[in-house]
Coordinates of C-alpha atoms in Angstrom, one line a residue:
X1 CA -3.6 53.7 -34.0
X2 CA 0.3 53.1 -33.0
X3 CA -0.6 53.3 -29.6
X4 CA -3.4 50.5 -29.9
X5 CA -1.6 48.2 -31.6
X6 CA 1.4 48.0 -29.3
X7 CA -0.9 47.0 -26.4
X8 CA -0.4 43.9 -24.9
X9 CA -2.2 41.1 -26.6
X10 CA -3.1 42.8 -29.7
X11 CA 0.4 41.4 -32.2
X12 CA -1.2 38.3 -30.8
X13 CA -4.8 38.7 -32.1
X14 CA -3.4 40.3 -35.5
X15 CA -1.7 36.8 -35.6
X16 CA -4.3 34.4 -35.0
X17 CA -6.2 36.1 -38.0
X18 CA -2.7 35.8 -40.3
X19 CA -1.6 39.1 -40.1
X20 CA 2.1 40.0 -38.9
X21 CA 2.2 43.4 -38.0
X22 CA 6.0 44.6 -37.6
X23 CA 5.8 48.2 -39.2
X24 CA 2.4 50.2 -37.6
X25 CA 2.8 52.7 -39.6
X26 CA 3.3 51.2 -43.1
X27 CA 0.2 48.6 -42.0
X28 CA -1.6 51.9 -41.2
X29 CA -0.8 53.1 -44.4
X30 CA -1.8 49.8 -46.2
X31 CA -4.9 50.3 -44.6
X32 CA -5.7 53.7 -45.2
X33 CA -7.1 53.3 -49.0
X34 CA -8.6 56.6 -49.3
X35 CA -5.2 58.2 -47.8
X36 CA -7.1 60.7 -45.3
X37 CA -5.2 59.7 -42.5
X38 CA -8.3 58.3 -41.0
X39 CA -9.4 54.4 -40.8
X40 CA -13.1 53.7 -41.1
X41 CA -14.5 50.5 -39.8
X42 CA -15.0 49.1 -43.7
X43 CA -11.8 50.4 -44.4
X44 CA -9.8 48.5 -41.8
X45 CA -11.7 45.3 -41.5
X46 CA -11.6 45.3 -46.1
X47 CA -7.5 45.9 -45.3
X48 CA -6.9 43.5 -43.0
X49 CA -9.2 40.8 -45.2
X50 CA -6.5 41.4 -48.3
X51 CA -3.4 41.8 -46.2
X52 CA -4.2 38.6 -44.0
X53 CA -1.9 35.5 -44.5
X54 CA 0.7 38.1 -46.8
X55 CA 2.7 40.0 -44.5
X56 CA 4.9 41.1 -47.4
X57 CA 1.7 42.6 -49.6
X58 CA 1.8 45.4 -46.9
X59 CA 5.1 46.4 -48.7
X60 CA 3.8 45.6 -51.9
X61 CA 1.1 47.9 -51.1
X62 CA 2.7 50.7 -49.5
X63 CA 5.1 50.2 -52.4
X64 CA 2.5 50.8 -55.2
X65 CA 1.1 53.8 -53.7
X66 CA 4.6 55.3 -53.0
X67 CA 5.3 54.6 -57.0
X68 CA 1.6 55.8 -57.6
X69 CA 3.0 59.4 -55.7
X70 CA 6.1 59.8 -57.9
X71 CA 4.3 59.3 -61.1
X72 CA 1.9 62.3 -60.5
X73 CA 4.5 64.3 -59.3
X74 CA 6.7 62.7 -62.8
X75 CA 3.7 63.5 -64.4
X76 CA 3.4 66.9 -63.0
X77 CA 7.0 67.9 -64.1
X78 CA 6.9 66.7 -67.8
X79 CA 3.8 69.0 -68.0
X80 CA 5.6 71.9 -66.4
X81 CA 8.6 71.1 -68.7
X82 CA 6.6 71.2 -71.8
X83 CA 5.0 74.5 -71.3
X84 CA 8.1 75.9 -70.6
X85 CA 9.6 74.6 -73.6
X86 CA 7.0 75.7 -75.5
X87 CA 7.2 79.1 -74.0
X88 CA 11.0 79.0 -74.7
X89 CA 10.3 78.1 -78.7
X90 CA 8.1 81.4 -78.6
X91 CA 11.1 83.5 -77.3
X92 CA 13.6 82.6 -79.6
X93 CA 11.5 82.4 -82.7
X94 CA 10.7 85.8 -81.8
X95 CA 14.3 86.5 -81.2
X96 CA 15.0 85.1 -84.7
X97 CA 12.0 87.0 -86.3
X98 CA 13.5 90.5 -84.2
X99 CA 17.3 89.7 -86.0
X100 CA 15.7 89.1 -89.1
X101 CA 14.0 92.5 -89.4
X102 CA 16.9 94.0 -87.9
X103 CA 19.1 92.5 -90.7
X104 CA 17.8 91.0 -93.8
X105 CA 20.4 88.8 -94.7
X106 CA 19.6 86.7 -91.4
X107 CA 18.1 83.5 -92.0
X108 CA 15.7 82.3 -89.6
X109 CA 15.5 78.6 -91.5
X110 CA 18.5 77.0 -89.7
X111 CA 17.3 78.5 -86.3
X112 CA 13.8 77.1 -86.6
X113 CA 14.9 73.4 -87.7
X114 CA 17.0 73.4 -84.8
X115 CA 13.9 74.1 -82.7
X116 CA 11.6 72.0 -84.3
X117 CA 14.3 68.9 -83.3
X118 CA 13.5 69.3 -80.0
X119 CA 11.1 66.8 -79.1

């Protein structure tokens, strides 16, 4: 793809049809809706339609999907934090169950407010 659109003539043609290709690789990734690497027919010639005449929607674009990336991956960590807070609850409720067997005057109350505060 990089090496096609660097050949003579072709900036030209991308122009005539309102399209000003300065980043290949972004415009690639514009293109490349289904983000297998690969650019059908429908797929570049549907890109190129909704890029043409907006040079900076290629950003915008490229820009959504980026933010589109860092939200599953946000998304991803929150859950992983979660069950690992969860998990953690478990221990020291345990923990505080184990002390309060171990010695009667130990009052697991305080300890389990404490947890429940965590959101």
């Amino acid at each position: 793809f990089e090496s096609f659109m660097v050949a003579p003539g072709v900036a030209a043609i991308f122009a005539v049809f309102g399209l000003d290709v300065q980043d290949t690789v972004l415009f690639f990734d514009a293109l490349d809706v289904d983000e297998d690497r690969e650019l059908g027919i429908e797929e570049f010639v549907m890109g190129c339609i909704q890029l043409r005449g907006q040079a900076k929607t290629v950003d915008l674009v490229t820009h959504m999907r980026e933010n589109k990336k860092v939200m599953q991956r946000i998304t991803a960590s929150a859950k992983n934090t979660e069950a690992q807070l969860k998990d953690l609850r478990q221990i020291v409720a345990s923990a505080c169950e184990g002390l309060a067997n171990a010695d009667h005057s130990f009052d697991c109350s305080v300890a389990h407010r404490k947890i429940d505060e965590v959101p």
